[in-house]
C-alpha cells in the first residue's frame, strides 16, 4: 500500500466516517456513562485516620441496617482510589465514612429521596446498609418485579405436592467493599431479619462473572442478571449468592475475589445455615475463579460448572498483547500488506481463527485510523478472533495512561494512578525502577510465524519481514494516552489509536530490504526445499 501524497488532507476524508467511527469507539470501550456520573474526587490515604470504625473481625450475619466490614485483619490490602457504584445498582448513595474529601461525595437528600447539591461527607469504602426486599414473578412474565402486599398476579410454582407463590427474598449489602446479593424462594410473611428458609432445598449456587477489569471500582450489581437469568434455578428451591467482587469485569485480583466469596458464603450460612453443597456457576473469568477456588479454598465450592474458561489472566495477556502487534503489522507495517489480506495466512501466524468476508465489528474505525497512519482509507475484508474477541483489551490491560472510566475520577486522580492489570496487582508483581508494576509479558526472542513457515503457509520473505517489523510494546513509563476524539460530548468517542501503534516500539531499520544473507539464515525449513536447518 503506497503512502498518501503529502498534499492529501486526511481531514477531508475523515469527516464522512466520524459518525460510524464514533459508534465503533463506543462499542470498543462501552463508554456510554450516566449524564451525571459519580466521581472519585481524591485518593484516600490509609494512614489518615478519622474513618468509620467498620473494621476488625467480621461478625456474621451482618445485621439489617448495618454495613459489612471493609478492613479485616488478614484480608488483602485495600486499594484506592475505589469507585462507588451503589447508586447505579439501585441501592442509593454509599454511607459517609470521612469528611476529608476522600473518595466520592455524598449529598444530602430531600424527604422524597431526591439528591440535593449539598455535600454532607465522602465515602472512600462505598459501604451501604444491609437490606432485604422481596421480588415476585408475574404470571406469564420472564422477569421479576418488586413485591408488595397489594400484588395479585404472582405466578404459582410447584413445591413438592404444593403450589406456592414465586416470591424471592433478596438480601443486598456490602462485604469487602463489594456489593453482594443473596436470593432464596421465600414466604414474605417471614421475619426479614431471620428468614426460615421453608422453601429452600438446602443447596447453594454461587454465581461468578467474567469480563476483564483492572480494579479500582466496586462494580454494578444487576438484579436482572441474578434473578431473571436464573428463574429455573430459583423455582427449584436453590439459593443464589453473588458479589461484584466475583466478576472479573471489575478486577482480576483472584486473592481478593476468593476472600470476598468466603465472606459472602459466611453471611449466607449465618443467615440460613450450612448448605448440603455449594455449586459454582459462571463463564470466562467466572469459570477461571471456580478452578482456582476449588484448588486453593477448600469448602468454598463443592462443585463447579465452569463455562468457556481458561487457566489464568497472565496467559490471556499473551493473546491480548500479541494480537494488536500482529494486526498492525498485517494492516499497516508489512512491506506488502496486500499479502496479508489472505485471512488464512493470518490464522496460521496468529493461531486464532479468522474468516474471510466476515463482518468486522470495528470496520468503521479502519478508515480514520488508516488515514492517521498515512495510508489510503479502506475497510477490512474479514475478521479474526484477535479483533472480535480481543480488540480494546490492549489499552485496558497495558496502558497506564488510559482508563475507560476516566469520567468517574477527578483529573488529578486519573493522572496519579497507573491503570494496568499489573498495577492492579502490584503487591504481587512488585515495581520496576520507574515505579510501575513489573509485567509478565515480553516477546524478545519470539519467532512469529515459525510454524506457518515450516508448514509452507507463508514464504521465507514474509517470515523475515514479519519478525523484522513487528516490534513490541514500550515500557510503561514511556506510554502515552489513547487518542480519543469526542465530537459528540462524552457519549461517542472516536478511537484514533485502534492498534495502539503510538505505544509500540518499532524495530530498528524498518523498511530495510532483506538481502540474500538474511534469507540464507533460514535453513531447512519444512515446505522450503533446498534449505537445511540444524535441529
JSON list of N, CA and C in Angstrom, two decimals, residues 181 218 231 246 249 252 261 328 362 409 481 497:
[
{"chain": "A", "resi": 181, "resn": "UNK", "atom": "N", "xyz": [-25.35, -10.07, 46.79]},
{"chain": "A", "resi": 181, "resn": "UNK", "atom": "CA", "xyz": [-26.78, -10.39, 46.77]},
{"chain": "A", "resi": 181, "resn": "UNK", "atom": "C", "xyz": [-26.96, -11.85, 47.14]},
{"chain": "A", "resi": 218, "resn": "UNK", "atom": "N", "xyz": [-16.12, -0.65, 42.47]},
{"chain": "A", "resi": 218, "resn": "UNK", "atom": "CA", "xyz": [-16.98, -1.56, 43.21]},
{"chain": "A", "resi": 218, "resn": "UNK", "atom": "C", "xyz": [-17.74, -2.49, 42.28]},
{"chain": "A", "resi": 231, "resn": "UNK", "atom": "N", "xyz": [-34.21, -18.02, 36.63]},
{"chain": "A", "resi": 231, "resn": "UNK", "atom": "CA", "xyz": [-35.59, -18.34, 37.01]},
{"chain": "A", "resi": 231, "resn": "UNK", "atom": "C", "xyz": [-35.75, -19.80, 37.41]},
{"chain": "A", "resi": 246, "resn": "UNK", "atom": "N", "xyz": [-16.75, -10.80, 42.62]},
{"chain": "A", "resi": 246, "resn": "UNK", "atom": "CA", "xyz": [-16.53, -12.07, 41.91]},
{"chain": "A", "resi": 246, "resn": "UNK", "atom": "C", "xyz": [-16.88, -11.97, 40.44]},
{"chain": "A", "resi": 249, "resn": "UNK", "atom": "N", "xyz": [-14.91, -8.62, 35.38]},
{"chain": "A", "resi": 249, "resn": "UNK", "atom": "CA", "xyz": [-15.08, -7.36, 34.66]},
{"chain": "A", "resi": 249, "resn": "UNK", "atom": "C", "xyz": [-14.76, -6.18, 35.56]},
{"chain": "A", "resi": 252, "resn": "UNK", "atom": "N", "xyz": [-9.20, -8.34, 38.54]},
{"chain": "A", "resi": 252, "resn": "UNK", "atom": "CA", "xyz": [-8.64, -9.67, 38.34]},
{"chain": "A", "resi": 252, "resn": "UNK", "atom": "C", "xyz": [-7.71, -10.08, 39.48]},
{"chain": "A", "resi": 261, "resn": "UNK", "atom": "N", "xyz": [-15.67, -13.97, 48.22]},
{"chain": "A", "resi": 261, "resn": "UNK", "atom": "CA", "xyz": [-16.62, -15.09, 48.14]},
{"chain": "A", "resi": 261, "resn": "UNK", "atom": "C", "xyz": [-16.75, -15.80, 49.48]},
{"chain": "A", "resi": 328, "resn": "UNK", "atom": "N", "xyz": [-1.56, -4.82, 13.50]},
{"chain": "A", "resi": 328, "resn": "UNK", "atom": "CA", "xyz": [-0.94, -3.62, 12.94]},
{"chain": "A", "resi": 328, "resn": "UNK", "atom": "C", "xyz": [0.06, -3.98, 11.85]},
{"chain": "A", "resi": 362, "resn": "UNK", "atom": "N", "xyz": [-15.41, -3.69, 14.16]},
{"chain": "A", "resi": 362, "resn": "UNK", "atom": "CA", "xyz": [-14.75, -2.38, 14.24]},
{"chain": "A", "resi": 362, "resn": "UNK", "atom": "C", "xyz": [-14.49, -1.79, 12.86]},
{"chain": "A", "resi": 409, "resn": "UNK", "atom": "N", "xyz": [-13.55, 9.76, 37.69]},
{"chain": "A", "resi": 409, "resn": "UNK", "atom": "CA", "xyz": [-12.47, 10.15, 38.59]},
{"chain": "A", "resi": 409, "resn": "UNK", "atom": "C", "xyz": [-12.05, 11.57, 38.27]},
{"chain": "A", "resi": 481, "resn": "UNK", "atom": "N", "xyz": [-1.22, 8.46, 26.41]},
{"chain": "A", "resi": 481, "resn": "UNK", "atom": "CA", "xyz": [-2.66, 8.19, 26.48]},
{"chain": "A", "resi": 481, "resn": "UNK", "atom": "C", "xyz": [-3.21, 7.74, 25.13]},
{"chain": "A", "resi": 497, "resn": "UNK", "atom": "N", "xyz": [-6.57, 5.54, 17.88]},
{"chain": "A", "resi": 497, "resn": "UNK", "atom": "CA", "xyz": [-5.33, 4.78, 18.09]},
{"chain": "A", "resi": 497, "resn": "UNK", "atom": "C", "xyz": [-5.69, 3.30, 18.23]}
]
